[in-house]
Tab-separated table of N, CA and C in Angstrom:
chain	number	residue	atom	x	y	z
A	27	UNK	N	34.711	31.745	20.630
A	27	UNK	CA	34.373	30.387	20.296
A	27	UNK	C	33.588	30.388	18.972
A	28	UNK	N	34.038	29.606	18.101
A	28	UNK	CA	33.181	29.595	16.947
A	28	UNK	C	32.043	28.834	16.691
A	29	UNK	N	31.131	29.233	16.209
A	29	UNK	CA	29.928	28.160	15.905
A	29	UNK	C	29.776	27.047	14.769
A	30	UNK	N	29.484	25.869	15.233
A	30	UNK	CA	29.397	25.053	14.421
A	30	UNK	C	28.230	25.057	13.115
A	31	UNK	N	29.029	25.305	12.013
A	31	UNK	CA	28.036	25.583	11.016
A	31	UNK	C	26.960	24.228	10.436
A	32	UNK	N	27.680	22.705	11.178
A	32	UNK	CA	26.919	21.866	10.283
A	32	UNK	C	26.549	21.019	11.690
A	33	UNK	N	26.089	21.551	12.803
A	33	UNK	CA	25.607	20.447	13.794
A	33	UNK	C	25.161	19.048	13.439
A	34	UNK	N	25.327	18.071	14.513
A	34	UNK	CA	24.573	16.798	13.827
A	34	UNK	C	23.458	16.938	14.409
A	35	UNK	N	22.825	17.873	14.986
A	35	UNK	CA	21.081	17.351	15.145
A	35	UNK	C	20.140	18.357	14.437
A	36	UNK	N	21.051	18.580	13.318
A	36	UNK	CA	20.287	20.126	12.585
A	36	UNK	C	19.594	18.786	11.688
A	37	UNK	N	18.016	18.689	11.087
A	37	UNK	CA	18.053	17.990	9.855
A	37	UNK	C	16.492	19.342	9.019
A	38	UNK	N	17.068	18.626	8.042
A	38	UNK	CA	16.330	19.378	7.089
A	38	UNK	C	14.434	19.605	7.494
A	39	UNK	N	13.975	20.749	6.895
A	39	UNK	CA	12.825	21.448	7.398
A	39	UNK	C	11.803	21.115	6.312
A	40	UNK	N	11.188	19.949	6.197
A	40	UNK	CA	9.553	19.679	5.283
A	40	UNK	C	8.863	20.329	5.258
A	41	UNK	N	8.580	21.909	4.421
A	41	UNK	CA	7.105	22.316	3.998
A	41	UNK	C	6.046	20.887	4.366
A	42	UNK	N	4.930	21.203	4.780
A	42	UNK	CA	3.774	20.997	4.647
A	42	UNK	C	3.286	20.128	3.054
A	43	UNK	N	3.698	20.909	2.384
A	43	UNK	CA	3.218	20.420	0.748
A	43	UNK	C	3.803	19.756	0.149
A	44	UNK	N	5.274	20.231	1.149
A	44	UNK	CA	6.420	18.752	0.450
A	44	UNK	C	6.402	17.469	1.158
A	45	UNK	N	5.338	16.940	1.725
A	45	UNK	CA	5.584	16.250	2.887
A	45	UNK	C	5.485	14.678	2.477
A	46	UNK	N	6.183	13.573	2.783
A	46	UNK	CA	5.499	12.278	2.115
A	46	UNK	C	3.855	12.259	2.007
A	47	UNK	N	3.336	12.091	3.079
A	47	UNK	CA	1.992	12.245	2.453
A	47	UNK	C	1.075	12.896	1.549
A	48	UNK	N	1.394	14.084	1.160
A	48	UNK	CA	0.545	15.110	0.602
A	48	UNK	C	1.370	14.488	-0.976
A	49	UNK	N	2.685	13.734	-1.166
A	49	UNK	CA	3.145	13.540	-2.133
A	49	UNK	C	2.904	12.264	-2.399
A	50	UNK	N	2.413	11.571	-1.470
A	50	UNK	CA	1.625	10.193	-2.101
A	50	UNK	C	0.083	10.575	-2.886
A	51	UNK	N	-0.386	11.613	-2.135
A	51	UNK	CA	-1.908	12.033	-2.185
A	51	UNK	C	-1.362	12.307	-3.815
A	52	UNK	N	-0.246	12.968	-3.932
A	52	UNK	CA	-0.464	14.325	-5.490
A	52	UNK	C	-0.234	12.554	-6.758
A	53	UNK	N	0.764	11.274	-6.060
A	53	UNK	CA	0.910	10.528	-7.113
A	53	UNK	C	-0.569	9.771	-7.450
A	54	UNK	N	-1.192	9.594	-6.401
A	54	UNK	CA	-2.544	9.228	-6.785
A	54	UNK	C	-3.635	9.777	-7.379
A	55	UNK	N	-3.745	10.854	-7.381
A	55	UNK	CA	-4.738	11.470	-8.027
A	55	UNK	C	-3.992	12.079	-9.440
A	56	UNK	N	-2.897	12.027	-9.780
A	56	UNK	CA	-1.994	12.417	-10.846
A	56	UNK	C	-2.224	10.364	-11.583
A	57	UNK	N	-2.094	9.513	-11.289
A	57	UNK	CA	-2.310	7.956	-11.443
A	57	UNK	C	-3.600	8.033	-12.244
A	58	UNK	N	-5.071	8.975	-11.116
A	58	UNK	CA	-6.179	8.895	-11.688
A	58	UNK	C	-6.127	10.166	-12.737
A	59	UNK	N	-5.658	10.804	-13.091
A	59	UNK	CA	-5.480	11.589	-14.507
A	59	UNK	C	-5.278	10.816	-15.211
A	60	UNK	N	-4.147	10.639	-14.976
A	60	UNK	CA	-3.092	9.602	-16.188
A	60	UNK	C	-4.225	8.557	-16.661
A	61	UNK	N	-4.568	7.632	-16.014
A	61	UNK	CA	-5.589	6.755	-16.712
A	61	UNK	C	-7.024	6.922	-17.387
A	62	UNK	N	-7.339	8.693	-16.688
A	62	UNK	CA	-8.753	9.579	-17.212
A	62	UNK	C	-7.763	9.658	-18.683
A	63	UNK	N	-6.767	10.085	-19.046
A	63	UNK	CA	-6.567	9.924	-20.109
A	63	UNK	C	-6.279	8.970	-21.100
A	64	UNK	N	-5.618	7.997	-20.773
A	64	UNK	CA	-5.203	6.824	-21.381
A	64	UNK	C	-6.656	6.206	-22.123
A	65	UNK	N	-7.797	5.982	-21.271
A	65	UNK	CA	-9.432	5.698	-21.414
A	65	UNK	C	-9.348	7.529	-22.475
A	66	UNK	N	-9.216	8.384	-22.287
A	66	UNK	CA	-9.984	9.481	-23.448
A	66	UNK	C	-9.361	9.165	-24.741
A	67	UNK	N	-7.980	8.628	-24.664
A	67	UNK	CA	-6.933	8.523	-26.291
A	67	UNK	C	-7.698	7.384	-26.917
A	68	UNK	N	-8.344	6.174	-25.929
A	68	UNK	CA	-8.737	5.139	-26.590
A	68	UNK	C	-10.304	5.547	-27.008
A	69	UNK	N	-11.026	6.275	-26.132
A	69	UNK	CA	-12.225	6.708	-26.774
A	69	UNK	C	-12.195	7.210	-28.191
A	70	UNK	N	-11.687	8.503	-28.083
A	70	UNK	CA	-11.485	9.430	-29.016
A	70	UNK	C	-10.751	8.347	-30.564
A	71	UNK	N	-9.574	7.375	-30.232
A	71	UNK	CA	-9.550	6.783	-31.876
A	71	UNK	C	-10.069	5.782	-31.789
A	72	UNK	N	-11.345	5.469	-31.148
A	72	UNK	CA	-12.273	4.822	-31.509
A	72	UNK	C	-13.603	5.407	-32.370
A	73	UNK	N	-13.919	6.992	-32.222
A	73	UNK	CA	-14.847	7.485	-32.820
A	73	UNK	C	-14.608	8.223	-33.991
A	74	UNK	N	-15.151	8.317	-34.706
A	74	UNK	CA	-14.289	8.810	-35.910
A	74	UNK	C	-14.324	10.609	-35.907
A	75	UNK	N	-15.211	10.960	-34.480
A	75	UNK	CA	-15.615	12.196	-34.641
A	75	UNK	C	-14.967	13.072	-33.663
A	76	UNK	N	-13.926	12.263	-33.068
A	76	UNK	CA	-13.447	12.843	-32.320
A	76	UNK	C	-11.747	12.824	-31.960
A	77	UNK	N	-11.429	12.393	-33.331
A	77	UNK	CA	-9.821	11.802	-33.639
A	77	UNK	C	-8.832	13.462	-33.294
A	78	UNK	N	-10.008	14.605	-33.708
A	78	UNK	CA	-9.676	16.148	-33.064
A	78	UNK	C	-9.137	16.882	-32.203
A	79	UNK	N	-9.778	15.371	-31.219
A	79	UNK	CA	-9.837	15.864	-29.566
A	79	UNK	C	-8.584	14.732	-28.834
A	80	UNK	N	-8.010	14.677	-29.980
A	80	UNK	CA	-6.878	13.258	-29.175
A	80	UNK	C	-6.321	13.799	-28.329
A	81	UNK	N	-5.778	14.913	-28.851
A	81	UNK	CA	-4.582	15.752	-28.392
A	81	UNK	C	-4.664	16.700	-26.778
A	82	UNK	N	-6.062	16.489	-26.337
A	82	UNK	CA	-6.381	16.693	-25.370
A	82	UNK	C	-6.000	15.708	-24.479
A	83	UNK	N	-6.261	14.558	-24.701
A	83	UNK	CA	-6.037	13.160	-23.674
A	83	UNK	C	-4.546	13.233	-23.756
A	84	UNK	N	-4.092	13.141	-24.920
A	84	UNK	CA	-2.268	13.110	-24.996
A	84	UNK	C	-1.788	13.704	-24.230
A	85	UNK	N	-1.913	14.898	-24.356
A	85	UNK	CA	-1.448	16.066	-22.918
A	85	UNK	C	-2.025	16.069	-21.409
A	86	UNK	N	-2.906	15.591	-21.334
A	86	UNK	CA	-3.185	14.724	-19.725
A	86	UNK	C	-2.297	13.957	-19.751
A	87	UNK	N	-2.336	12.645	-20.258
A	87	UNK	CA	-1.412	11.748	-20.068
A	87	UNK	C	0.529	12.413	-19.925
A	88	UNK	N	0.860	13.106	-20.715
A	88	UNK	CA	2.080	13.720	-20.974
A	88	UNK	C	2.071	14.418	-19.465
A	89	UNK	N	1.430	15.378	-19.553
A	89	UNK	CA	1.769	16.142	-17.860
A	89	UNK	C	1.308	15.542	-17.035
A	90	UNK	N	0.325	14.596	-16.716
A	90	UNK	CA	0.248	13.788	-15.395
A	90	UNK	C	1.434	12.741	-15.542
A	91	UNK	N	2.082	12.287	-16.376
A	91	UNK	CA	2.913	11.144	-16.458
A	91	UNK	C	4.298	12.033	-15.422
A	92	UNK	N	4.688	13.430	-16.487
A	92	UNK	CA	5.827	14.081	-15.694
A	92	UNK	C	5.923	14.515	-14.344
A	93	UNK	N	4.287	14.749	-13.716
A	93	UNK	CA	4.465	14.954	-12.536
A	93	UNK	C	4.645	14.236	-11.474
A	94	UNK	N	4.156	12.625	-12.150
A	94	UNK	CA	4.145	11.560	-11.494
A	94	UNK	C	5.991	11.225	-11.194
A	95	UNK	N	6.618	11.696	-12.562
A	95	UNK	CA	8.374	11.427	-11.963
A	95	UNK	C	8.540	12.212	-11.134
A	96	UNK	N	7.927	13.298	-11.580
A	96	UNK	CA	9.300	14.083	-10.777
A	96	UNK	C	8.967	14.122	-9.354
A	97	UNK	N	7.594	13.629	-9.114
A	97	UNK	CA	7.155	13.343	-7.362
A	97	UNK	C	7.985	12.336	-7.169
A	98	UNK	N	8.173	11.246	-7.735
A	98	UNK	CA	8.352	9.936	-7.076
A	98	UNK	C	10.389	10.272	-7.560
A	99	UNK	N	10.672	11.218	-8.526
A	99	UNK	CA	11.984	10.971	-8.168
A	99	UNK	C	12.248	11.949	-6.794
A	100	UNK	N	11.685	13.049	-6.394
A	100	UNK	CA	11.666	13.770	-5.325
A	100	UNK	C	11.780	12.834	-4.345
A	101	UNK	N	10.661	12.067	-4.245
A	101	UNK	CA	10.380	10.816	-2.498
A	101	UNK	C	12.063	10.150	-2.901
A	102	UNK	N	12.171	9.477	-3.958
A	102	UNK	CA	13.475	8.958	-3.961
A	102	UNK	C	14.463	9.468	-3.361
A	103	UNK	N	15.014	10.437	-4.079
A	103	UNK	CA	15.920	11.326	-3.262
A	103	UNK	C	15.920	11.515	-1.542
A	104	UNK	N	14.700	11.637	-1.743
A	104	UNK	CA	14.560	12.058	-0.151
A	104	UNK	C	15.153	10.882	0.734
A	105	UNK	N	14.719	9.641	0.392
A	105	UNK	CA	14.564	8.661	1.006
A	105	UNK	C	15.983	8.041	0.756
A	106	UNK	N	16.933	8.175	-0.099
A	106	UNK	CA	18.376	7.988	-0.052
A	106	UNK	C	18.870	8.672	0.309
A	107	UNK	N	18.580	9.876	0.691
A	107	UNK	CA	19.377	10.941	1.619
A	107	UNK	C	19.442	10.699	2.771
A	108	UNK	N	17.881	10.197	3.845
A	108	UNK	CA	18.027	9.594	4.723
A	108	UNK	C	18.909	8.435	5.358
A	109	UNK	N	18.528	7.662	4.581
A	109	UNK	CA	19.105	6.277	4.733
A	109	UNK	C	20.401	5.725	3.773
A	110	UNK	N	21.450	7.503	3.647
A	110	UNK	CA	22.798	6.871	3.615
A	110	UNK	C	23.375	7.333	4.376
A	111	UNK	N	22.776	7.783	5.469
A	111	UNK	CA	23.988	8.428	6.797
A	111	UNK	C	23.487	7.094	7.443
């Protein structure tokens, strides 16, 4: 007798870290980066002494912005995978 390789009550296995919650937790505190920076780009070309240090806030903003997609295109996915069977 052969075994069924694609059962219907097999469903996929959530790490812990991949879990909706822990990935709402990572868009929120990735939200509060993003805006710790947005507030440092506007500090910084506001002072004339610190136009140096832009490039610090830029790159907060830049990598909290990307992690913020690629979490929320992750939940996406997830959540159309579910709910097209």
């Amino acid at each position: 007798m052969r075994i069924d390789q694609n059962p219907l009550f097999r469903k996929t296995i959530i790490p812990w870290y991949d879990s909706e919650a822990v990935c709402i937790g990572v868009i929120v505190f990735m939200l509060i980066v993003f805006f710790f920076g947005v507030i440092g780009i506007s500090v910084a070309r506001g002072n004339a002494e610190y136009h140096g240090h832009v490039w610090m806030a830029v790159l907060l903003v830049v990598m909290s912005g990307g992690v913020i997609f690629s979490t929320v295109s992750r939940l996406i996915k997830r959540h159309s995978r579910r709910y097209s069977k």
